[in-house]
CSV table of C-alpha atoms in Angstrom, one decimal:
chain,number,residue,atom,x,y,z
A,1,MET,CA,118.5,162.3,130.9
A,2,SER,CA,118.3,166.0,130.3
A,3,ASN,CA,121.4,167.8,129.2
A,4,GLY,CA,121.3,170.8,131.5
A,5,HIS,CA,122.9,173.9,130.0
A,6,LEU,CA,123.3,173.9,126.3
A,7,ASP,CA,125.3,176.1,124.1
A,8,ALA,CA,125.7,176.3,120.3
A,9,GLU,CA,128.6,173.8,120.3
A,10,ALA,CA,127.4,170.3,119.7
A,11,PRO,CA,128.7,167.6,122.1
A,12,ALA,CA,131.6,165.3,121.1
A,13,TYR,CA,130.5,161.7,120.5
A,14,HIS,CA,132.5,158.8,121.9
A,15,ASN,CA,131.5,155.6,123.6
A,16,HIS,CA,128.9,156.6,126.1
A,17,ASP,CA,127.7,153.1,127.1
A,18,ASP,CA,129.1,153.3,130.6
A,19,LYS,CA,127.3,156.6,131.2
A,20,THR,CA,123.8,155.5,130.1
A,21,LYS,CA,123.4,151.8,130.9
A,22,ASP,CA,122.0,152.5,134.4
A,23,ASP,CA,119.7,155.3,133.4
A,24,PRO,CA,116.3,154.3,134.7
A,25,ALA,CA,114.5,156.2,132.0
A,26,ILE,CA,116.1,154.0,129.3
A,27,ALA,CA,116.6,150.8,131.1
A,28,GLY,CA,115.8,147.7,129.1
A,29,HIS,CA,116.4,149.3,125.7
A,30,ASP,CA,119.4,147.1,125.0
A,31,ALA,CA,117.4,144.0,125.5
A,32,ALA,CA,114.7,145.2,123.2
A,33,ASN,CA,117.2,146.2,120.5
A,34,ASN,CA,118.8,142.8,120.5
A,35,LYS,CA,115.7,140.7,120.2
A,36,PRO,CA,114.2,139.5,117.0
A,37,LEU,CA,110.9,141.3,116.4
A,38,ALA,CA,108.9,138.1,116.6
A,39,ASN,CA,109.9,137.8,120.2
A,40,GLN,CA,109.1,141.5,121.0
A,41,ASP,CA,105.9,142.7,122.6
A,42,ILE,CA,104.5,146.2,122.3
A,43,SER,CA,106.4,147.3,125.4
A,44,ASP,CA,109.5,147.4,123.2
A,45,ALA,CA,107.9,150.2,121.1
A,46,ILE,CA,108.7,153.8,121.6
A,47,PHE,CA,106.5,156.9,121.2
A,48,LEU,CA,108.9,159.8,120.6
A,49,VAL,CA,107.6,163.4,120.9
A,50,VAL,CA,109.7,166.2,119.5
A,51,MET,CA,108.7,169.3,121.4
A,52,GLY,CA,109.4,173.0,121.7
A,53,VAL,CA,108.0,176.3,120.7
A,54,SER,CA,107.3,177.2,117.1
A,55,GLY,CA,110.3,177.8,115.0
A,56,THR,CA,112.7,175.3,116.7
A,57,GLY,CA,112.7,172.9,113.8
A,58,LYS,CA,110.5,170.1,115.3
A,59,SER,CA,109.4,168.7,111.9
A,60,THR,CA,112.9,168.8,110.5
A,61,LEU,CA,114.3,166.8,113.4
A,62,GLY,CA,111.3,164.5,113.4
A,63,ASN,CA,111.8,163.6,109.8
A,64,ALA,CA,115.5,163.1,110.3
A,65,LEU,CA,114.9,160.8,113.3
A,66,SER,CA,112.4,158.9,111.2
A,67,LYS,CA,114.9,158.3,108.5
A,68,ALA,CA,117.6,157.3,111.0
A,69,LEU,CA,115.5,154.9,113.0
A,70,HIS,CA,113.1,153.7,110.3
A,71,ILE,CA,109.9,154.5,112.2
A,72,PRO,CA,107.2,156.8,110.9
A,73,PHE,CA,106.9,160.5,111.6
A,74,VAL,CA,103.7,162.5,112.0
A,75,ASP,CA,103.5,166.2,112.4
A,76,GLY,CA,101.1,166.9,115.2
A,77,ASP,CA,99.8,170.0,113.5
A,78,ASP,CA,98.2,167.8,110.9
A,79,LEU,CA,96.1,166.2,113.7
A,80,HIS,CA,94.5,169.5,114.8
A,81,PRO,CA,90.8,169.7,114.2
A,82,GLN,CA,89.8,172.4,111.7
A,83,SER,CA,88.4,174.6,114.4
A,84,ASN,CA,91.9,174.9,116.0
A,85,VAL,CA,93.6,175.6,112.6
A,86,ALA,CA,91.1,178.3,111.9
A,87,LYS,CA,91.7,180.0,115.3
A,88,MET,CA,95.5,179.8,114.8
A,89,SER,CA,95.3,181.3,111.3
A,90,ARG,CA,93.5,184.3,112.9
A,91,CYS,CA,96.3,184.5,115.5
A,92,GLU,CA,93.8,183.5,118.2
A,93,PRO,CA,95.5,181.5,121.0
A,94,LEU,CA,94.1,178.0,121.7
A,95,THR,CA,92.6,177.3,125.1
A,96,ASP,CA,93.3,174.2,127.1
A,97,ALA,CA,89.8,173.0,126.2
A,98,ASP,CA,90.8,173.4,122.5
A,99,ARG,CA,94.0,171.4,123.0
A,100,GLN,CA,92.6,168.5,125.1
A,101,PRO,CA,91.0,166.5,122.3
A,102,TRP,CA,94.0,167.2,120.0
A,103,LEU,CA,96.5,165.9,122.6
A,104,GLU,CA,94.3,162.9,123.1
A,105,THR,CA,94.3,162.2,119.4
A,106,ILE,CA,98.1,162.4,119.3
A,107,ARG,CA,98.3,160.0,122.2
A,108,LYS,CA,96.0,157.5,120.5
A,109,THR,CA,97.9,157.8,117.3
A,110,ALA,CA,100.8,155.9,119.0
A,111,PRO,CA,99.0,152.6,119.6
A,112,ASP,CA,96.9,153.0,116.5
A,113,THR,CA,100.2,153.0,114.5
A,114,ILE,CA,102.3,150.6,116.6
A,115,ILE,CA,99.8,147.8,117.1
A,116,PRO,CA,99.4,147.2,113.3
A,117,GLN,CA,103.2,147.4,113.0
A,118,ALA,CA,103.6,144.6,115.5
A,119,GLU,CA,100.9,142.5,114.0
A,120,MET,CA,102.3,142.9,110.5
A,121,GLU,CA,105.8,142.1,111.5
A,122,LYS,CA,104.7,139.1,113.5
A,123,THR,CA,102.8,137.8,110.5
A,124,LEU,CA,105.7,138.3,108.2
A,125,SER,CA,108.1,136.6,110.6
A,126,GLU,CA,105.8,133.6,111.0
A,127,ASN,CA,105.4,133.2,107.3
A,128,GLU,CA,109.1,133.6,106.5
A,129,CYS,CA,110.7,130.5,105.3
A,130,SER,CA,114.2,132.0,105.0
A,131,THR,CA,116.4,132.8,107.9
A,132,VAL,CA,117.7,136.0,106.2
A,133,GLY,CA,117.2,139.0,108.4
A,134,GLN,CA,116.4,137.1,111.5
A,135,GLY,CA,117.6,138.8,114.7
A,136,GLU,CA,117.9,142.2,113.1
A,137,ASP,CA,117.2,145.2,115.2
A,138,LYS,CA,113.7,146.1,114.0
A,139,LYS,CA,111.9,148.8,115.9
A,140,LEU,CA,108.3,149.5,116.6
A,141,GLY,CA,107.4,153.1,117.2
A,142,ILE,CA,106.3,156.5,116.0
A,143,ILE,CA,107.7,160.0,116.1
A,144,VAL,CA,105.4,163.0,116.5
A,145,ALA,CA,106.1,166.7,116.5
A,146,CYS,CA,104.1,168.5,119.1
A,147,SER,CA,104.8,171.7,121.0
A,148,SER,CA,103.9,170.1,124.4
A,149,LEU,CA,104.5,173.3,126.2
A,150,LYS,CA,102.9,172.5,129.6
A,151,LYS,CA,103.6,169.7,131.9
A,152,THR,CA,99.8,168.9,131.9
A,153,TYR,CA,100.0,168.5,128.1
A,154,ARG,CA,102.9,166.1,128.3
A,155,SER,CA,100.9,164.2,130.9
A,156,VAL,CA,98.2,163.7,128.3
A,157,LEU,CA,100.7,162.6,125.8
A,158,ARG,CA,102.2,160.1,128.2
A,159,GLY,CA,98.7,158.6,128.7
A,160,GLU,CA,98.6,159.6,132.4
A,161,SER,CA,95.2,161.3,132.1
A,162,LEU,CA,93.5,158.2,130.7
A,163,SER,CA,91.4,155.9,132.8
A,164,GLU,CA,92.8,152.4,133.6
A,165,GLY,CA,90.6,150.9,130.8
A,166,GLU,CA,91.6,153.6,128.3
A,167,MET,CA,95.3,153.2,129.3
A,168,LEU,CA,95.2,149.5,128.4
A,169,LYS,CA,93.4,150.2,125.2
A,170,HIS,CA,95.4,153.3,124.1
A,171,SER,CA,98.8,152.8,125.7
A,172,GLY,CA,99.6,149.1,126.2
A,173,GLY,CA,103.0,149.7,127.9
A,174,ILE,CA,104.3,151.9,125.1
A,175,ARG,CA,107.2,154.0,126.5
A,176,THR,CA,107.0,157.8,125.8
A,177,TYR,CA,110.0,160.0,125.4
A,178,PHE,CA,110.3,163.7,124.7
A,179,VAL,CA,113.0,165.5,122.7
A,180,TYR,CA,113.1,169.1,123.9
A,181,MET,CA,114.4,171.6,121.3
A,182,LYS,CA,115.8,174.4,123.3
A,183,GLY,CA,116.9,177.8,121.9
A,184,SER,CA,117.1,181.6,122.5
A,185,ARG,CA,114.3,184.0,121.7
A,186,GLU,CA,116.6,185.9,119.3
A,187,VAL,CA,117.3,182.8,117.2
A,188,LEU,CA,113.6,181.8,117.2
A,189,VAL,CA,112.4,185.2,116.1
A,190,ASP,CA,114.8,185.2,113.2
A,191,ARG,CA,113.7,181.8,112.1
A,192,MET,CA,110.0,182.6,112.5
A,193,MET,CA,110.3,185.7,110.3
A,194,LYS,CA,111.8,183.6,107.5
A,195,ARG,CA,109.2,180.9,107.5
A,196,GLN,CA,106.6,180.6,104.7
A,197,GLY,CA,103.3,178.9,104.5
A,198,HIS,CA,102.9,178.3,108.3
A,199,PHE,CA,99.8,179.4,110.2
A,200,MET,CA,101.9,180.3,113.3
A,201,LYS,CA,102.7,184.0,113.4
A,202,ALA,CA,105.9,185.4,114.9
A,203,ALA,CA,103.9,187.7,117.1
A,204,MET,CA,102.7,184.7,119.0
A,205,LEU,CA,106.2,183.5,120.0
A,206,ASP,CA,106.4,185.5,123.2
A,207,SER,CA,103.1,184.0,124.3
A,208,GLN,CA,104.5,180.5,123.7
A,209,LEU,CA,107.7,181.2,125.5
A,210,ALA,CA,105.7,182.5,128.5
A,211,THR,CA,103.6,179.4,128.5
A,212,LEU,CA,106.5,177.0,128.2
A,213,GLU,CA,107.2,174.9,131.2
A,214,SER,CA,110.6,173.3,130.8
A,215,PRO,CA,110.6,169.5,130.8
A,216,GLU,CA,114.3,169.3,131.6
A,217,ASN,CA,113.7,167.8,135.1
A,218,GLU,CA,111.2,165.2,133.9
A,219,GLU,CA,112.0,161.6,133.3
A,220,GLY,CA,112.5,160.4,129.7
A,221,VAL,CA,113.5,163.8,128.3
A,222,VAL,CA,116.4,164.5,125.9
A,223,THR,CA,117.4,168.1,125.4
A,224,VAL,CA,119.0,169.3,122.2
A,225,SER,CA,120.1,172.8,121.2
A,226,ILE,CA,118.6,174.3,118.1
A,227,GLY,CA,122.1,175.7,117.5
A,228,TRP,CA,123.3,172.2,116.7
A,229,SER,CA,123.1,170.7,113.2
A,230,THR,CA,120.3,168.3,112.6
A,231,GLU,CA,122.9,165.5,112.4
A,232,ASP,CA,124.2,166.3,115.8
A,233,GLN,CA,120.7,166.5,117.2
A,234,VAL,CA,119.9,163.0,115.8
A,235,ARG,CA,123.1,161.6,117.3
A,236,GLU,CA,122.3,163.0,120.7
A,237,VAL,CA,118.8,161.5,120.7
A,238,VAL,CA,120.2,158.1,119.5
A,239,ARG,CA,122.9,158.2,122.2
A,240,ALA,CA,120.7,159.3,125.0
A,241,LEU,CA,117.9,156.8,124.3
A,242,LYS,CA,120.4,154.0,123.5
A,243,LEU,CA,118.8,153.5,120.1
A,244,GLU,CA,120.7,152.4,117.0
A,245,ALA,CA,120.5,154.4,113.8
A,246,GLN,CA,120.3,152.3,110.7
């Protein structure tokens, strides 16, 4: 699903159904999209993580995807414990021990958001007397912005580090996808220097780039260039995951 080499020119968009219908990472999406929500189970839900180093525009893309797909967006930075925020504000790098509970919290946010969505929509569907809106493509899911720099971090976000019992409780078959925002150091430095009110300092960028383990060969990853417009980034994610913007 990864796009390989990316340049600043956004891809042209035509009918890509023949190129994506057999992609194992997105198989079954059409069936989910064409079912009324009352007949869906939680396995139809998606947990979409927008990832990349600081300055790539994760929150901007996350918000845009939220508006296009009508599923909620959460900035993973807002889920950091205060101890992590304090360290980052002092330009102190977080350790993996610092990140572990934060990543677990992000993972658990997915079912904690999606399960109530499913219950509410089921109740509304059961109580609806009118047939208006039946069969519409209603989605269950959540979008989270999280740097996700290492493969081990992404493993936590996929729920792979959970025990079997915890997996059933906190995952429930929810499919996890990553949108990797890829860009050059030069562009990132320029963006970082222009940002205001963010605890991440430009001096830490090189450390993040050194830590980054590219997810491009992993299953369920869509790569977009930070040189593309937000609109083109959204179109590429929608195309690659065979979602339907509303």
